Short mmCIF file of N, CA and C in Angstrom, two decimals:
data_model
loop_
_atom_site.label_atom_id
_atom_site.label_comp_id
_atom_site.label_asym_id
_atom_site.label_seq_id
_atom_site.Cartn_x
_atom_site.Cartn_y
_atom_site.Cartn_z
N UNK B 196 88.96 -0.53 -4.70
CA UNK B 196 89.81 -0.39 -5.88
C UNK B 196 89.13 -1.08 -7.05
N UNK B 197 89.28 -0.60 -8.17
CA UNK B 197 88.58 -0.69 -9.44
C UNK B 197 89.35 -1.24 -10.42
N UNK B 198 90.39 -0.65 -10.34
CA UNK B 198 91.31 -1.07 -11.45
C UNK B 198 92.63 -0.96 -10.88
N UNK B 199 93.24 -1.61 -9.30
CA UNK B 199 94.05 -2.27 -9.20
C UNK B 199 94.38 -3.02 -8.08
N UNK B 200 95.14 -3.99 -8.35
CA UNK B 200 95.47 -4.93 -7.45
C UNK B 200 96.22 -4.60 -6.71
N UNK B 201 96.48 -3.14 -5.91
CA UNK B 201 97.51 -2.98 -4.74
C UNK B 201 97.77 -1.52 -4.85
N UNK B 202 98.14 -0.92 -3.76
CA UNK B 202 98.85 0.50 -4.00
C UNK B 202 99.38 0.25 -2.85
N UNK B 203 100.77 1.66 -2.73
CA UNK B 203 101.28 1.81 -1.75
C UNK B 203 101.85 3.64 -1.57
N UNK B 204 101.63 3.88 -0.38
CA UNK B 204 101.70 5.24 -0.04
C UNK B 204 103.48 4.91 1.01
N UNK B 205 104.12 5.33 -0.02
CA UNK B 205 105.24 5.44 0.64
C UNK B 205 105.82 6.44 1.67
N UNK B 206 104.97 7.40 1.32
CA UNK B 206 105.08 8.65 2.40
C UNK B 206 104.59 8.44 3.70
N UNK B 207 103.36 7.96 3.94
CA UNK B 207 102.55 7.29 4.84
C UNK B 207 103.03 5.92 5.25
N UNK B 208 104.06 5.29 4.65
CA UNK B 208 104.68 3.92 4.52
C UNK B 208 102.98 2.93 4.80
N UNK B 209 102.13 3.36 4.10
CA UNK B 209 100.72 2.04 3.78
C UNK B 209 100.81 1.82 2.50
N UNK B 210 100.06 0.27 2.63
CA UNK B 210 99.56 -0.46 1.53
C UNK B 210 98.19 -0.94 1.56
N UNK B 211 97.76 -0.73 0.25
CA UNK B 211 96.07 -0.58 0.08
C UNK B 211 96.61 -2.05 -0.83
N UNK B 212 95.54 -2.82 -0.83
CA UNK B 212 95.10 -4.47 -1.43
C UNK B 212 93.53 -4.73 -1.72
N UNK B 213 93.59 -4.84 -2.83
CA UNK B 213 92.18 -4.75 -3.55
C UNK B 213 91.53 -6.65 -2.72
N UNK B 214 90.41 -6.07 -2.19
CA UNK B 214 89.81 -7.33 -1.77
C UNK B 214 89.40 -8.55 -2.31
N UNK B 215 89.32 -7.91 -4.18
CA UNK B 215 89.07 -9.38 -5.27
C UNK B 215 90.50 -9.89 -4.64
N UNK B 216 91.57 -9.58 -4.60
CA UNK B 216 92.50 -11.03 -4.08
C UNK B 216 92.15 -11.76 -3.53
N UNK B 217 91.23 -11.94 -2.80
CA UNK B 217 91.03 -13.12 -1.72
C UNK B 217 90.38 -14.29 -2.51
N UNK B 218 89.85 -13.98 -3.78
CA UNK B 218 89.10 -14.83 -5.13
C UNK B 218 90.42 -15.41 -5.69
N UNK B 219 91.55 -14.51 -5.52
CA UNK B 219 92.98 -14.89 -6.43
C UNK B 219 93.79 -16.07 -5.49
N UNK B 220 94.31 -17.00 -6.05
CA UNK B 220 95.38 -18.30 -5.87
C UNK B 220 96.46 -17.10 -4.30
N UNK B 221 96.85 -18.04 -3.65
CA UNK B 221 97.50 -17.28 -2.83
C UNK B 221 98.66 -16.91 -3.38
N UNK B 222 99.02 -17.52 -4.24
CA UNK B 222 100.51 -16.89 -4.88
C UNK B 222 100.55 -15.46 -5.36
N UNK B 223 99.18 -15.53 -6.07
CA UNK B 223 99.09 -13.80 -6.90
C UNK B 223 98.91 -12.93 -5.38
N UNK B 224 98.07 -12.86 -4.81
CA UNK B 224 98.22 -12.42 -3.28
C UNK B 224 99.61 -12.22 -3.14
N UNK B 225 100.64 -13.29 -3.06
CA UNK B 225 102.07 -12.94 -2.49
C UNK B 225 102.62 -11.95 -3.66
N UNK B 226 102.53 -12.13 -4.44
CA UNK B 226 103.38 -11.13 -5.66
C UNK B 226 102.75 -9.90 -5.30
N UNK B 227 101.35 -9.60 -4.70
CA UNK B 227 101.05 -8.01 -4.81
C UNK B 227 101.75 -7.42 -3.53
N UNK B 228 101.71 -8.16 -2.58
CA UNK B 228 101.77 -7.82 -1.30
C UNK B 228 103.77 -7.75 -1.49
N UNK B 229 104.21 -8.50 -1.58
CA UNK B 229 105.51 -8.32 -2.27
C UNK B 229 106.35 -7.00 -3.23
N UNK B 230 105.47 -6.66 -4.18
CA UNK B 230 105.65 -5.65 -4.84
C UNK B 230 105.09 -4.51 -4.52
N UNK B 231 104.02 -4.71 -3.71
CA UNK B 231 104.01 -2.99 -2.97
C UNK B 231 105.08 -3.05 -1.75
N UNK B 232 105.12 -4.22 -1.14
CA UNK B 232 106.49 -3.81 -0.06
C UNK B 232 107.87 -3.57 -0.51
N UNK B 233 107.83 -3.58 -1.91
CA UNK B 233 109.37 -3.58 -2.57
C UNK B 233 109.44 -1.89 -2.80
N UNK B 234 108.19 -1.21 -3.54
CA UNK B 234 107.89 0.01 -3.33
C UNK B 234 107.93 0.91 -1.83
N UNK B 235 108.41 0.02 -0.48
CA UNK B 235 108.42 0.94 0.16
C UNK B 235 109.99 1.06 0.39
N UNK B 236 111.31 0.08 -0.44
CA UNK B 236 112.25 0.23 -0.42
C UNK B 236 112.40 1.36 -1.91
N UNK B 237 112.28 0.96 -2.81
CA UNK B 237 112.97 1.27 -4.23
C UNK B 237 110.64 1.96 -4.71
N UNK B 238 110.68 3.33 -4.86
CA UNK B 238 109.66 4.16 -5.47
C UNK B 238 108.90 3.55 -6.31
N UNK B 239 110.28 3.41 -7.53
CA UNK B 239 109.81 3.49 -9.00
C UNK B 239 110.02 2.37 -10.05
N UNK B 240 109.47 1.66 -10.61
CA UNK B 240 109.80 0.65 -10.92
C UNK B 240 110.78 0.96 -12.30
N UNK B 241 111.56 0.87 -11.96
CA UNK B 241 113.15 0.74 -12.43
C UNK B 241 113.82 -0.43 -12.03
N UNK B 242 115.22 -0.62 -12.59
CA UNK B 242 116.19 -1.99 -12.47
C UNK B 242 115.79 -2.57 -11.36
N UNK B 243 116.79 -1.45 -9.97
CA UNK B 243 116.87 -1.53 -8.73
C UNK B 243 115.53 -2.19 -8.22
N UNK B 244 114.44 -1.82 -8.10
CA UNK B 244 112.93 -2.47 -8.37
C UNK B 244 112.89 -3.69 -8.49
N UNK B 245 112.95 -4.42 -9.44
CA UNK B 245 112.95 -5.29 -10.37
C UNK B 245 113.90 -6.61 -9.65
N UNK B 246 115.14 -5.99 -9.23
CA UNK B 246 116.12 -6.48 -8.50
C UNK B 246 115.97 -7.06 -7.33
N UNK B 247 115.09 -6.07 -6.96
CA UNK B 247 114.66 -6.06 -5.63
C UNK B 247 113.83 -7.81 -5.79
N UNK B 248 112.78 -7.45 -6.24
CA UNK B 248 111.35 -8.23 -6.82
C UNK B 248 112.45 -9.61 -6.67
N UNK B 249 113.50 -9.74 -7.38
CA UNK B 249 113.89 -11.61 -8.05
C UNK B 249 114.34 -11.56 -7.06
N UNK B 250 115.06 -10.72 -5.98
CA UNK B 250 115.89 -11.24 -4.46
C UNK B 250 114.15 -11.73 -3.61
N UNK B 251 113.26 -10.77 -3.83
CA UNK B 251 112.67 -11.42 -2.29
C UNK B 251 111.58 -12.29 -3.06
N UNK B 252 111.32 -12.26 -4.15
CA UNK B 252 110.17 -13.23 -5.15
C UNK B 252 110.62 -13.97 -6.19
N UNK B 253 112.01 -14.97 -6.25
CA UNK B 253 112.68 -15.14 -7.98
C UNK B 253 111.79 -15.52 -8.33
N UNK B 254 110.74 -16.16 -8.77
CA UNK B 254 109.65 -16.25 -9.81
C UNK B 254 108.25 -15.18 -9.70
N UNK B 255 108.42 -14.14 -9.80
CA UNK B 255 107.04 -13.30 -9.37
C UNK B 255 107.13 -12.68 -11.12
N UNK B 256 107.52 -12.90 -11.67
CA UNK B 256 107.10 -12.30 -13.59
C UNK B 256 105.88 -13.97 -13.18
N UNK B 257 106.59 -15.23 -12.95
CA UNK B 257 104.93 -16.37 -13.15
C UNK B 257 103.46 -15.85 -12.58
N UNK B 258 103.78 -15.46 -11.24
CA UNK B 258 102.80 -14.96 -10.55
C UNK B 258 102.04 -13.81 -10.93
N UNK B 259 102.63 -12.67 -11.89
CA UNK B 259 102.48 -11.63 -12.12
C UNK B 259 101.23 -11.98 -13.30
N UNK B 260 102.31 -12.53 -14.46
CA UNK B 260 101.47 -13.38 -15.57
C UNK B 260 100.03 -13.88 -15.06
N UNK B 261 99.90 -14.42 -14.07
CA UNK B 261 98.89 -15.61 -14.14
C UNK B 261 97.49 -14.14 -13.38
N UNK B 262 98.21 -13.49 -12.57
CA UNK B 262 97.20 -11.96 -12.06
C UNK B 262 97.02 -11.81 -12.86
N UNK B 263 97.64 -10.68 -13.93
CA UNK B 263 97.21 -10.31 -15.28
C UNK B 263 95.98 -10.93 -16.65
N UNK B 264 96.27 -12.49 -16.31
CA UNK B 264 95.41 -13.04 -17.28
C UNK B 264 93.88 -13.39 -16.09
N UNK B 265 93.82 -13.10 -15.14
CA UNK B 265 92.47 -12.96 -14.39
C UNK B 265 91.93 -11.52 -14.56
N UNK B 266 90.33 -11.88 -14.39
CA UNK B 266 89.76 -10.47 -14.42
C UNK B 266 89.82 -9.86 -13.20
N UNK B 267 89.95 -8.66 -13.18
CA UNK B 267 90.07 -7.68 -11.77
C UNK B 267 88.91 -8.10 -10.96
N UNK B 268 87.73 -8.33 -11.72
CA UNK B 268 86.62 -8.78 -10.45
C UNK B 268 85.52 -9.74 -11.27
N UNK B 269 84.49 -10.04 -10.59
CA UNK B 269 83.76 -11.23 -10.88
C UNK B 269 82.54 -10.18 -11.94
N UNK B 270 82.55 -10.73 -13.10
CA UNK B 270 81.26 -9.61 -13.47
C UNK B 270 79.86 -10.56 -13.15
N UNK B 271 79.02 -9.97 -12.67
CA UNK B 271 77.66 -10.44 -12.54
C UNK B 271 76.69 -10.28 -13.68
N UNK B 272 76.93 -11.43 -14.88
CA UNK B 272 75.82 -10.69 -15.86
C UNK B 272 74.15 -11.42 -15.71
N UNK B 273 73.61 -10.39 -16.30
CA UNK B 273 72.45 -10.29 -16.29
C UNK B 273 71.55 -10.64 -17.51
N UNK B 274 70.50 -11.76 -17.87
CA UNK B 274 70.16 -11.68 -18.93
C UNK B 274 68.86 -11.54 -18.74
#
């Protein structure tokens, strides 16, 4: 994965997890793994969603935040 931190195939009931997590704090780890398993109750992220998220994560908007302000992966530059 390139550009994201998680998917989930609800039809297939799997979840795909981008391997840069293992670079990420274990908390951001719990918020992805969390929010694709919330996707195998509630699709679409709507209320119900969301609802879901503060019953089984009440602070996962912190966790979410702190993913977001990391880069998706390590760049290797070159000079």
């Amino acid at each position: 994965m390139k550009t994201l931190w998680g998917s989930c195939n609800v039809d297939a009931r799997r979840i795909w997890l981008n391997l840069e997590l293992a670079k990420k704090p274990v908390s951001c780890m719990a918020y992805v793994l969390v929010h694709e398993m919330v996707h195998l109750i509630e699709r679409r992220h709507n209320d119900r969603f969301y609802e879901l998220m503060s019953q089984f994560m009440p602070q996962w908007q912190l966790h979410r935040d702190a993913l977001n302000r990391a880069p998706l992966a390590h760049a290797n530059w070159k000079y």
